[in-house]
Structure formats: C-alpha cells, structure tokens
Short mmCIF file of C-alpha atoms and ligand atoms in Angstrom, two decimals:
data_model
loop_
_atom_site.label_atom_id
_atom_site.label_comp_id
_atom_site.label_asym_id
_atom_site.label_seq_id
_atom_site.Cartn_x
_atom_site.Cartn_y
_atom_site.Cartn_z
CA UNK A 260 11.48 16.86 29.52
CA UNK A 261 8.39 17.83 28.56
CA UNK A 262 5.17 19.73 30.67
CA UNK A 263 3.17 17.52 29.27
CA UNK A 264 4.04 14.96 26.96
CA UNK A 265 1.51 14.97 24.43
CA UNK A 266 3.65 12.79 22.02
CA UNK A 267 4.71 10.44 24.42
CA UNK A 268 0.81 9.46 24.29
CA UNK A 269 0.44 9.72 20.68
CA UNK A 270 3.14 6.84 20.40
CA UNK A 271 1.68 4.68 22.15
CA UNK A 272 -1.65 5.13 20.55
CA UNK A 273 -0.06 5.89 16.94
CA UNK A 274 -2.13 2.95 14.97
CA UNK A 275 -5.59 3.83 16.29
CA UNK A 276 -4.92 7.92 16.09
CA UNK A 277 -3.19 7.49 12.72
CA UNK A 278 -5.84 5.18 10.64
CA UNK A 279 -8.85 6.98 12.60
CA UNK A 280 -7.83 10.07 11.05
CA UNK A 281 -7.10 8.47 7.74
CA UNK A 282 -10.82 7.23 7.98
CA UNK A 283 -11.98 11.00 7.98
CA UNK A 284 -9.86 12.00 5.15
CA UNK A 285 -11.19 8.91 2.77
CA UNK A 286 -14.60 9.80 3.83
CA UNK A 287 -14.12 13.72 3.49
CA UNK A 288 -16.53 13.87 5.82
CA UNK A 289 -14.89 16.88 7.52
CA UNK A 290 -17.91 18.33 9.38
CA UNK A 291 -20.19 16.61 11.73
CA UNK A 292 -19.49 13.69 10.55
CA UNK A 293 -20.71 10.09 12.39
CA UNK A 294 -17.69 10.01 14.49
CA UNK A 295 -19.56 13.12 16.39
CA UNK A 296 -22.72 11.42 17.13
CA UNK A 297 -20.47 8.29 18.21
CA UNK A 298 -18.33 10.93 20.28
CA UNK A 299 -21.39 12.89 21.98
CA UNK A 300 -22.90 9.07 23.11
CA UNK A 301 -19.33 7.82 24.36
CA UNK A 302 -19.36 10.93 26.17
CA UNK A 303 -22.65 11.03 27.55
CA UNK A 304 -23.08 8.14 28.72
CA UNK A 305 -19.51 8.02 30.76
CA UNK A 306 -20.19 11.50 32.44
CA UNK A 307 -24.05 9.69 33.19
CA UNK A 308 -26.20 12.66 31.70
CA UNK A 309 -28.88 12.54 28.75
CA UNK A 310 -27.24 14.55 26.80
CA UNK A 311 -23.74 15.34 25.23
CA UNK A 312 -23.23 18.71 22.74
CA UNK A 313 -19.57 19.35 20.68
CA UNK A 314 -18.61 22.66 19.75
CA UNK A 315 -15.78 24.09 18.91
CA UNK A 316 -13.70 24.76 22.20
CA UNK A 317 -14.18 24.88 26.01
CA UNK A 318 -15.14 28.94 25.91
CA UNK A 319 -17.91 28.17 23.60
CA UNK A 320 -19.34 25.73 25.62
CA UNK A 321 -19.33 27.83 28.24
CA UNK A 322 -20.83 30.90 26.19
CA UNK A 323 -23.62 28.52 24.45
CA UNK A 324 -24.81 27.33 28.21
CA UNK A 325 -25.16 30.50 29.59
CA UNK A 326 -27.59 31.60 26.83
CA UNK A 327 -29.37 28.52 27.22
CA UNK A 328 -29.37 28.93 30.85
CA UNK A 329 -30.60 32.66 29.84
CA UNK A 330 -33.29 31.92 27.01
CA UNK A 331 -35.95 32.74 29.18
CA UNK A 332 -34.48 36.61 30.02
CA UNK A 333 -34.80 38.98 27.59
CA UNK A 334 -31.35 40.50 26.46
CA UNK A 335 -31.83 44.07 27.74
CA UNK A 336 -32.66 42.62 31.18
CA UNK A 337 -29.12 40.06 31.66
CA UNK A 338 -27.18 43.53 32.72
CA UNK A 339 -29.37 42.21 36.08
CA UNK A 340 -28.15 38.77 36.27
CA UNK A 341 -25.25 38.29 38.46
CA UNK A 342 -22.68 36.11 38.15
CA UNK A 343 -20.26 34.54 40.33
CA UNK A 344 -17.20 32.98 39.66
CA UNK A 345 -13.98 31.85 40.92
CA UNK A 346 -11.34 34.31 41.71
CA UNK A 347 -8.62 31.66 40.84
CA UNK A 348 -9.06 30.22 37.17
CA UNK A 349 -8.56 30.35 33.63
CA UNK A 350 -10.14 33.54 31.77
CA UNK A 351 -12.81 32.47 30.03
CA UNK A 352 -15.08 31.65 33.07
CA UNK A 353 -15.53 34.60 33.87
CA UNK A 354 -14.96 36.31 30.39
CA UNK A 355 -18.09 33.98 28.78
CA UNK A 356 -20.89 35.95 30.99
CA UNK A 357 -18.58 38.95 30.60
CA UNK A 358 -19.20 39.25 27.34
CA UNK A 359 -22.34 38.25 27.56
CA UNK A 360 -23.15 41.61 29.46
CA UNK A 361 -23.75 40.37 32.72
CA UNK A 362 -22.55 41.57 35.95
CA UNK A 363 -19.39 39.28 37.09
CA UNK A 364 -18.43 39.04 40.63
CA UNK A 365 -15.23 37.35 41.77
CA UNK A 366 -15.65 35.23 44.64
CA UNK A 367 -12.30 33.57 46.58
CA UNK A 368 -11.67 30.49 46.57
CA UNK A 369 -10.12 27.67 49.14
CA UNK A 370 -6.73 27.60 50.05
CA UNK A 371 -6.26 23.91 49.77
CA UNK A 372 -8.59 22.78 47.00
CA UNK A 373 -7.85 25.91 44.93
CA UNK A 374 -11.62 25.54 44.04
CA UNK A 375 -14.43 28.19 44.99
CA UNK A 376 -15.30 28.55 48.58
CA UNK A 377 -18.74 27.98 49.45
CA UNK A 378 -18.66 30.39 52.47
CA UNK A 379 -17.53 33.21 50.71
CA UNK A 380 -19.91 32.41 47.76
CA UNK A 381 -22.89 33.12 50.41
CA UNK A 382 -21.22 36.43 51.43
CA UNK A 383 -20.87 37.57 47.72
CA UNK A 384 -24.51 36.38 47.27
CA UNK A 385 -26.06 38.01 50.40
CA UNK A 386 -23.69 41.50 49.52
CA UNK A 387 -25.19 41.71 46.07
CA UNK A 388 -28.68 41.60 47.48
CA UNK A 389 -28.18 43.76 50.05
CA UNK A 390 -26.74 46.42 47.89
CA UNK A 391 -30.27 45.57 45.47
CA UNK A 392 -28.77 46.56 41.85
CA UNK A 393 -28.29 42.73 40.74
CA UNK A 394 -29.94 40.06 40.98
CA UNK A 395 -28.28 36.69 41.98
CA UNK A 396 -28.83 34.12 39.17
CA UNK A 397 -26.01 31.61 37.92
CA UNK A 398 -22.71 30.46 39.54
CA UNK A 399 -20.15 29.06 37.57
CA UNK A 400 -17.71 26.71 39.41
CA UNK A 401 -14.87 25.58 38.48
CA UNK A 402 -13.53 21.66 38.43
CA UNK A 403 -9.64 23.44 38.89
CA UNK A 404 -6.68 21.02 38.09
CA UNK A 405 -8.91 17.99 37.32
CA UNK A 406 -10.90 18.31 41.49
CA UNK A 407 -14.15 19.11 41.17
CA UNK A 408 -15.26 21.74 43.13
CA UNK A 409 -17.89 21.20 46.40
CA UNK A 410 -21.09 20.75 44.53
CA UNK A 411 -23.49 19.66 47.30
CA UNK A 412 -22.83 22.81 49.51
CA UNK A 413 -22.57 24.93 46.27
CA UNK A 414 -26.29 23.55 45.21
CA UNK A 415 -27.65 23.97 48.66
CA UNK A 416 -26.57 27.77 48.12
CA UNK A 417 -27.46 27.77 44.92
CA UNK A 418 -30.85 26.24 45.63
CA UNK A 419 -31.12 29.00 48.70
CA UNK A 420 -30.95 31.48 46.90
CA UNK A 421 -32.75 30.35 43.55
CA UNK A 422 -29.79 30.62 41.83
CA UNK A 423 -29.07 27.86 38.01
CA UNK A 424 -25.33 25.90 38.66
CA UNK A 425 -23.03 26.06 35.70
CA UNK A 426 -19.57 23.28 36.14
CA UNK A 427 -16.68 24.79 34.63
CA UNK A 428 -14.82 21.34 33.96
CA UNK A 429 -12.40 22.14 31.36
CA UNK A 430 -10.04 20.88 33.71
CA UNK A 431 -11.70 18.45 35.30
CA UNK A 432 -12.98 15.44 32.84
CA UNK A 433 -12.38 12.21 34.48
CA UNK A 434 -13.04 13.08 38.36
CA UNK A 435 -15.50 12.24 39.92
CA UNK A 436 -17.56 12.54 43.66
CA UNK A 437 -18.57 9.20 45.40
CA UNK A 438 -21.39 9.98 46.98
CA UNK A 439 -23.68 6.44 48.98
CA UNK A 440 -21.75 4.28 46.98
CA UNK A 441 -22.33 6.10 43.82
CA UNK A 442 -19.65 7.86 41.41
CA UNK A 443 -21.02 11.05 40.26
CA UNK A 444 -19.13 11.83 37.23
CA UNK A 445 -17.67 15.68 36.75
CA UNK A 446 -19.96 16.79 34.12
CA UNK A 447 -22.64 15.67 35.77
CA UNK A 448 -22.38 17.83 38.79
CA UNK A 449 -24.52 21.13 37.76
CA UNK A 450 -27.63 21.95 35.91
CA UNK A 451 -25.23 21.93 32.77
CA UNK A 452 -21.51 21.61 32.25
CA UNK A 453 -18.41 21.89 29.86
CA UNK A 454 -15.62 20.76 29.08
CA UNK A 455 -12.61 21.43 27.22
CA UNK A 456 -10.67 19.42 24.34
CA UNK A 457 -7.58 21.66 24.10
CA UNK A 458 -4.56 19.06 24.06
CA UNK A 459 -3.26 19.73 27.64
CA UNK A 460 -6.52 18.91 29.15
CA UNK A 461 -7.10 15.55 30.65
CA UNK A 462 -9.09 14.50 27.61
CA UNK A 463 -7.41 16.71 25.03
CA UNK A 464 -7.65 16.58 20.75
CA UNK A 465 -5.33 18.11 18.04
CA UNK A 466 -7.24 21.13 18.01
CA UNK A 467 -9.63 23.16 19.76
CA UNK A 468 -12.45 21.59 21.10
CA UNK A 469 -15.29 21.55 23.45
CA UNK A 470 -18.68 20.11 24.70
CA UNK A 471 -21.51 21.24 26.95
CA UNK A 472 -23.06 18.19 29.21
CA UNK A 473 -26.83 18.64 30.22
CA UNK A 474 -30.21 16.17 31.64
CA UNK A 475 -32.09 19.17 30.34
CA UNK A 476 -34.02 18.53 27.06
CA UNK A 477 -34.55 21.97 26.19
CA UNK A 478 -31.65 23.34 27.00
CA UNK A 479 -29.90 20.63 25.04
CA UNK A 480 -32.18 22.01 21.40
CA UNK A 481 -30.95 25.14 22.67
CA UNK A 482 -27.07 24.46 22.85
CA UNK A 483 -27.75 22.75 19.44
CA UNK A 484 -29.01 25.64 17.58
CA UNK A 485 -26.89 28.27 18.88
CA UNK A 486 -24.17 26.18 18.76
CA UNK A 487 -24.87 26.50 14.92
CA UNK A 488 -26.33 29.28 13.69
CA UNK A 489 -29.66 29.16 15.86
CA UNK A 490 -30.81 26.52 13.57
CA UNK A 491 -33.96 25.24 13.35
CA UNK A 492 -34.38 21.86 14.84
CA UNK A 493 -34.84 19.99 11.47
CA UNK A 494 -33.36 23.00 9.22
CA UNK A 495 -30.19 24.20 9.11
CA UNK A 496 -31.11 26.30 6.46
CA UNK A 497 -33.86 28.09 8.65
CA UNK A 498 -32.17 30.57 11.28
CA UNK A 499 -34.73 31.15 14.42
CA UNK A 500 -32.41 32.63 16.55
CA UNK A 501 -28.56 34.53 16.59
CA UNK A 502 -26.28 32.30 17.07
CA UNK A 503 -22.43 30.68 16.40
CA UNK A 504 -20.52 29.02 14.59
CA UNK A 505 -19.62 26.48 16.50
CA UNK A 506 -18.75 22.81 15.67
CA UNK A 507 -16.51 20.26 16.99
CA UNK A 508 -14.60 19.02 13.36
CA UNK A 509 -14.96 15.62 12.62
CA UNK A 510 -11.18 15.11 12.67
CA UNK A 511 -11.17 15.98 16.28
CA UNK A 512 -13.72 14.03 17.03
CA UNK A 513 -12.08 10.70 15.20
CA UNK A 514 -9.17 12.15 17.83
CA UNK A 515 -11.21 11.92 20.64
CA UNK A 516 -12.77 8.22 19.94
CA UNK A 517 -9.58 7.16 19.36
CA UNK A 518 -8.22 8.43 22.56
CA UNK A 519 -11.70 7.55 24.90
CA UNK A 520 -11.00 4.50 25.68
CA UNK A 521 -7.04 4.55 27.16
CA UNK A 522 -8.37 7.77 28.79
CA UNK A 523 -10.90 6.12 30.20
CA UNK A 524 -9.19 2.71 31.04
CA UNK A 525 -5.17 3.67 31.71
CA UNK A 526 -4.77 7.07 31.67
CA UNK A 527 -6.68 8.53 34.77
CA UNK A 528 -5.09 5.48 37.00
CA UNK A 529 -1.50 6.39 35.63
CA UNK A 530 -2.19 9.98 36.08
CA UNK A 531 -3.30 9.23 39.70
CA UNK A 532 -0.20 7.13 40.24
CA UNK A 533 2.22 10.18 39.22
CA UNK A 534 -0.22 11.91 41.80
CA UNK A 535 0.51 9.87 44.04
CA UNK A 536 4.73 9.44 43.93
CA UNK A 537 4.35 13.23 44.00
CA UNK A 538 2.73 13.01 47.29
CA UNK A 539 5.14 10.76 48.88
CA UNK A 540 8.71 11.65 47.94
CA UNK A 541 7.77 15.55 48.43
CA UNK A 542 5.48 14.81 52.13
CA UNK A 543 9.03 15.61 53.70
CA UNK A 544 9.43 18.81 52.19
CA UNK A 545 8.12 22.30 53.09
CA UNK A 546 5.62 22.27 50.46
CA UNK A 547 2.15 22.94 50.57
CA UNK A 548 0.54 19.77 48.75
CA UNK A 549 -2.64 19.91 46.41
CA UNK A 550 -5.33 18.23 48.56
CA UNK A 551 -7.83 15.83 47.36
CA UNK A 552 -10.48 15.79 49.58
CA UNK A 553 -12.78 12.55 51.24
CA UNK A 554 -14.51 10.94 48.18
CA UNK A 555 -13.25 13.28 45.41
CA UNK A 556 -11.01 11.70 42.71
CA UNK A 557 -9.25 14.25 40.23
CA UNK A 558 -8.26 13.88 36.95
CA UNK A 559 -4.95 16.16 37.73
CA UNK A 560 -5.07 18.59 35.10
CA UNK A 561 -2.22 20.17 37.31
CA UNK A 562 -0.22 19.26 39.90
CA UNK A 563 0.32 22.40 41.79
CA UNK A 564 2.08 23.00 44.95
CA UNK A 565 2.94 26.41 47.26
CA UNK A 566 6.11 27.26 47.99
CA UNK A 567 6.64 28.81 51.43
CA UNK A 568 6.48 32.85 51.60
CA UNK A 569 10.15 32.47 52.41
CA UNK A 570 11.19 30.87 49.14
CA UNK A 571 11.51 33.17 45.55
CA UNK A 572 9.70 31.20 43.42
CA UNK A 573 11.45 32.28 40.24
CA UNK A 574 14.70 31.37 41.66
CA UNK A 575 13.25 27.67 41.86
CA UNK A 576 11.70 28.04 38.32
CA UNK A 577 15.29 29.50 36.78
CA UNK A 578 17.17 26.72 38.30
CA UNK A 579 14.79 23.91 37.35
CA UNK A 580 14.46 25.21 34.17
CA UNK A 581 18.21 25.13 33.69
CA UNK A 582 18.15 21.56 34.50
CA UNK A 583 15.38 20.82 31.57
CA UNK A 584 12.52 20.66 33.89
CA UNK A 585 9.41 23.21 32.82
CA UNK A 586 7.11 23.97 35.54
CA UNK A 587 4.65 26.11 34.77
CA UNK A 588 2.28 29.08 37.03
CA UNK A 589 -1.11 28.70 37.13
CA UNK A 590 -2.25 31.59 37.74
CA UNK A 591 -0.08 34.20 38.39
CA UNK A 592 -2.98 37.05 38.28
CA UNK A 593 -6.28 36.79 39.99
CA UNK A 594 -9.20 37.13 37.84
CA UNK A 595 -10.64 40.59 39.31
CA UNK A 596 -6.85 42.20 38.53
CA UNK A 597 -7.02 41.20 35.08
CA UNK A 598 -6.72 44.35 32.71
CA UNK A 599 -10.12 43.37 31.13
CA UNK A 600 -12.21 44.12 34.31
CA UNK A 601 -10.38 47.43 35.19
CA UNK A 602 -13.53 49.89 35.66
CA UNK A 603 -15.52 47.48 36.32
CA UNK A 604 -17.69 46.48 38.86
CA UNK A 605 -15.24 42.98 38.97
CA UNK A 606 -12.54 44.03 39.92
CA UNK A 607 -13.52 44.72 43.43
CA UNK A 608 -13.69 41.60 44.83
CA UNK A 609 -12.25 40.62 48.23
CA UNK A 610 -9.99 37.71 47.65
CA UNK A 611 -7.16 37.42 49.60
CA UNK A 612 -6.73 33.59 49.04
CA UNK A 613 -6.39 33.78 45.83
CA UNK A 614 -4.29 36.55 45.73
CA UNK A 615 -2.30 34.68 48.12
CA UNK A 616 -2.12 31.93 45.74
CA UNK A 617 -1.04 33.87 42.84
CA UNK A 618 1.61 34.51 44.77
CA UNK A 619 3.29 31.39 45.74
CA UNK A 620 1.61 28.53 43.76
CA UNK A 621 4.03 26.55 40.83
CA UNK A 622 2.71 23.92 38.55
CA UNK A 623 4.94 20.70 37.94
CA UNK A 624 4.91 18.37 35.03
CA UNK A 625 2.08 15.73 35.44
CA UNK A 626 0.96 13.47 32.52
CA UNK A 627 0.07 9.81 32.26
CA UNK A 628 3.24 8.40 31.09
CA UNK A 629 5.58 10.67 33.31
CA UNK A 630 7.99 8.05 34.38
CA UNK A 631 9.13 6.90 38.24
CA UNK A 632 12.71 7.69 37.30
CA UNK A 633 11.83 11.22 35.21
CA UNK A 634 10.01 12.02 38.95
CA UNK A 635 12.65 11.31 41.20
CA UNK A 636 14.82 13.98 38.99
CA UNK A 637 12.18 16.50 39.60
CA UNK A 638 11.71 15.89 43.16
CA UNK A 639 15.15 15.67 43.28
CA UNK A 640 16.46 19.29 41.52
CA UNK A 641 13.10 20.78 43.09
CA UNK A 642 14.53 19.79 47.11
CA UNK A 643 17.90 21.14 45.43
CA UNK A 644 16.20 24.24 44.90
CA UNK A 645 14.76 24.42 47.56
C1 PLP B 89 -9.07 25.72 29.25
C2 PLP B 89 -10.16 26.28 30.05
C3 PLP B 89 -11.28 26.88 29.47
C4 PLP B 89 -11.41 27.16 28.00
O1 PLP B 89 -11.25 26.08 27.15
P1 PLP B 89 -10.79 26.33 25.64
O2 PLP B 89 -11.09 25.04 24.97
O3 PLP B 89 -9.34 26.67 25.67
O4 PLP B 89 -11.61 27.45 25.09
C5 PLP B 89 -12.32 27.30 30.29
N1 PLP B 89 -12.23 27.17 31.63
C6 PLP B 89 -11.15 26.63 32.23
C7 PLP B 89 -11.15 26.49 33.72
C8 PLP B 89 -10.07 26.18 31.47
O5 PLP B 89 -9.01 25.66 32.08
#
C-alpha cells in the first residue's frame, strides 16, 4: 500500500498526462511555454483572484511574496519586521522570512484544527510591542493538511494591528470557506498566497513547483520580476532589481493542465469521501479526529489523528508498518526546536500545543483513489494496534 498513490492517479489519467507531455517535447518549448499562461488563468480564475504567478516550488513562492510584500522597506530596515508563524508546519514558512533576515516568532497553534490560533497570535503580537525591538508587520498562516486556517479573526488581528496577511496553502489547494452563501477559495484568503506543486500535495506535478496568488497589481509585476531575475516588465534582458531564478517548467505545467480538471471535478469529492469513511469506522475508537470546522471544506493534504498519551505511537507505526501500511508523522519537531533557530530569538516561543502535538499526532494514508476495502484494513490493523 502506498502513502499516497501517486500512480494509481497517473493510470487513470495516463492518455491526457502522457500526450500533454509529448506536446511539450514536439514543441521544445521547455520554458514558459503557453501551457503556463493557460495554467496561471485556470488557476486564477478557480482560486477567484486577478492574478496567478508560477515559479519554481512552494518555498519560492513564499520567498518572492514576502519581498513583494516588503518592496516598500528598505533591506537594512526588515531586521525590524516581525514575523509570525505557526509553531506546527512544514519548514519553509518560517525559513522564507528567516532567510530573508527578519525576526521570526513562533506562535501555537489549535489543538483541533492544527492551524494557528488566533488568541495566541494577539499575545505574540501585543508581547513584541511591549518589549519595543520589532515591529509587528506580516503573519503567515498556514492552510495545514488541506483546512484553511481562521482567516476572518486572523484579518481582524491583522487589520488591528496594521499588520499584511500572507496564506501558506501549500497544503491547502482545493478548500475553501463558505462565507453568506459564498465559497471563498484557499488562495484567496490573504493579501497574497502560495501554493505548492510538489507531487504529494493536493494539486501536485512531476517536479517541483509552485505559484503565488494575489488581487494586487503591483505586487503581481513584482512576483514577476523577482521571480526571474528582477526583470524588467517588457525586458528580460534588462535587470532592475536582484532577483531569482525561478520558473515553473513548461513540462510541469502541461502536468498540471492535464491534471486541473479531475482535481477539480473528482478528486477533492473522492478525497472528502476517504475523509469521511475515516471519520466513521474510527468515531468508536479512542482517537482524537482531525476536525473540520462549520463552513470550512479541506482538501486533506493529511489525515492526521492523536493517539492517546497512553498509547506508544511507534509501537502502532512498527506494527502497521509490518502489515504494509505507511503512516507517516507530521511533524514530529516544533518549528522553534528546530536546529536552525537555536540562538535565536525563535526558538523561544511558548507553544505547548504544538509541542503537545508533536508528540502524539500520526498521519494515515489519504489519497483520492484509496479504496473502501484498502480502508477497512487500515482501520482494521490500526484498532489491532491499538
Ligand atoms: C510543502 C510545503 C511548503 C513548500 O513547498 P515546496 O514546493 O516543497 O517548496 C511550504 N509550506 C508548507 C506548509 C508545505 O507543506
């Protein structure tokens, strides 16, 4: 069995995935080639923002906003700009404004959602100004395991405080927040947002790959040009700024188109379906269950329960494993413990949720065409386990 099975998808999509890359190679139009444009607008217009920029991976995208976001600061002066992002999450959102130079503070995060709490946000927000050396600027939150996070309490903090909103949805592509009647796409959910193509996300290509999602016009010129070289608008050739190199090939992008629609139409229901057998055959065990809150839809990057305190978790992994079933730990270090923030002023953060979580959290397989019967066997060795 696999974690996810990314060639259980490509067979069923073989003819469209196999001549659109054929397409690329006749054309040898390797580098942003049409099927980019054609990508960016597909995209775009299903996340509902103006604009739609590829690069070359979800880290990128992440980097490339936060100068935009930063264009008006001089360089010397982001040491000032604080940061705040999720204690519970991949690395790179909090190693983009890392390495940047800008102050990163860890905030915790909610026990059910796994996504950054909006009450302890405040508190890291009001701390930082009271102790004066930073000043309060961009929050970067996290759409964890395809939810996205609480954006209308995060804005009203965020618009307290004068502070820009950057969604981390790398995980989240595909969910959404109905709000009167009205989907509001993750993507769409910040001043500026990006996503992630790596092939275990919920929209994922053969490669890397990665795009930022903005209604900003400016900013949008800006992700362009750094994005490549801090080209000039009509130049590529004329450099007005430092920048990367940062493209989304055009292979991945034939990838992508090819995969859009069955993403779009099949793959998020199915996904929600495995979702939701996981739900009801393990409700009668003493497992914590990812919540989904009121009017939130994920895309279910992960499924990822708790285990009790009582229960060893690598006991449960060893045995499952022995019966072919990978399950997988997301995360099993919280960001301010990471090696890379030792000495610095991130790694004292006060987050005992997400240390918590660390702790006792395990990731199952979850993926579109995860069969009923391949399910039961999980839930089945997993209550074993148990
Ligand atoms: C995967 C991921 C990224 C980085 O994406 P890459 O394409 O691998 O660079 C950023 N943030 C989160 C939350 C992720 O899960």
């Amino acid at each position: 069995m696999q974690f996810k099975d990314l060639y259980r998808q490509y067979q069923n999509i073989k003819e469209s995935i196999d001549n659109s890359i054929q397409s690329i190679i006749n054309s040898s139009d390797f580098i942003s080639g049409e099927p980019v444009k054609l990508l960016e607008q597909k995209l775009s217009s299903y996340v509902g923002v103006r604009h739609c920029i590829t690069c070359a991976n979800g880290t990128d995208a992440i980097t490339i906003s936060l100068r935009a976001i930063l264009n008006n600061i001089l360089q010397k002066d982001w040491k000032n700009c604080a940061v705040f992002v999720p204690d519970f999450t991949f690395f790179s959102s909090g190693e983009c404004p890392a390495g940047l130079g800008l102050p990163v503070y860890f905030v915790d995060v909610r026990c059910d959602t796994f996504n950054i709490d909006a009450r302890s946000l405040e508190v890291a927000v009001e701390k930082v100004i009271q102790e004066g050396k930073h000043k309060p600027k961009i929050v970067i939150a996290v759409d964890l395991f395809g939810q996205p996070a609480e954006y209308r309490s995060i804005r009203a903090i965020c618009d307290k405080y004068g502070m820009f909103l950057l969604e981390d949805s790398a995980q989240g592509l595909g969910g959404y927040i109905i709000e009167s009647g009205h989907k509001n796409m993750a993507g769409s959910l910040a001043d500026i947002a990006t996503t992630s193509f790596f092939p275990a996300k919920p929209l994922g290509c053969y490669g890397d790959g990665g795009a930022i999602f903005t209604d900003n016009d400016e900013w949008a010129d800006l992700c362009r040009s750094i994005a490549i070289h801090g080209k000039n608008a009509d130049d590529k050739y004329d450099n007005i700024r430092l920048g990367y190199n940062s493209r989304l090939d055009t292979i991945q992008a034939a990838v992508l188109n090819a995969k859009f629609d069955v993403f779009r139409d099949f793959e998020l229901d199915a996904v929600n379906n495995v979702a939701d057998w996981y739900n009801e055959i393990l409700g009668s065990t003493n497992l914590i269950l990812p919540k989904v809150l009121e009017n939130y839809r994920s895309s279910w990057a992960q499924y990822t329960v708790k285990l009790p305190c009582s229960i060893e978790r690598g006991i449960v992994q060893e045995r499952l494993g022995r019966n072919n079933i990978p399950t997988m730990i997301y995360y099993k270090k919280p960001m301010h413990k990471q090696g890379a923030f030792k000495n610095t002023l991130s790694e004292k953060a006060d987050c005992p949720v997400t240390e918590q979580l660390c702790e006792t959290v395990l990731c199952l397989p979850i993926h579109p065409y995860l069969e009923y019967r391949e399910l039961e066997i999980i839930c089945k060795e997993l209550q074993a386990a148990l």
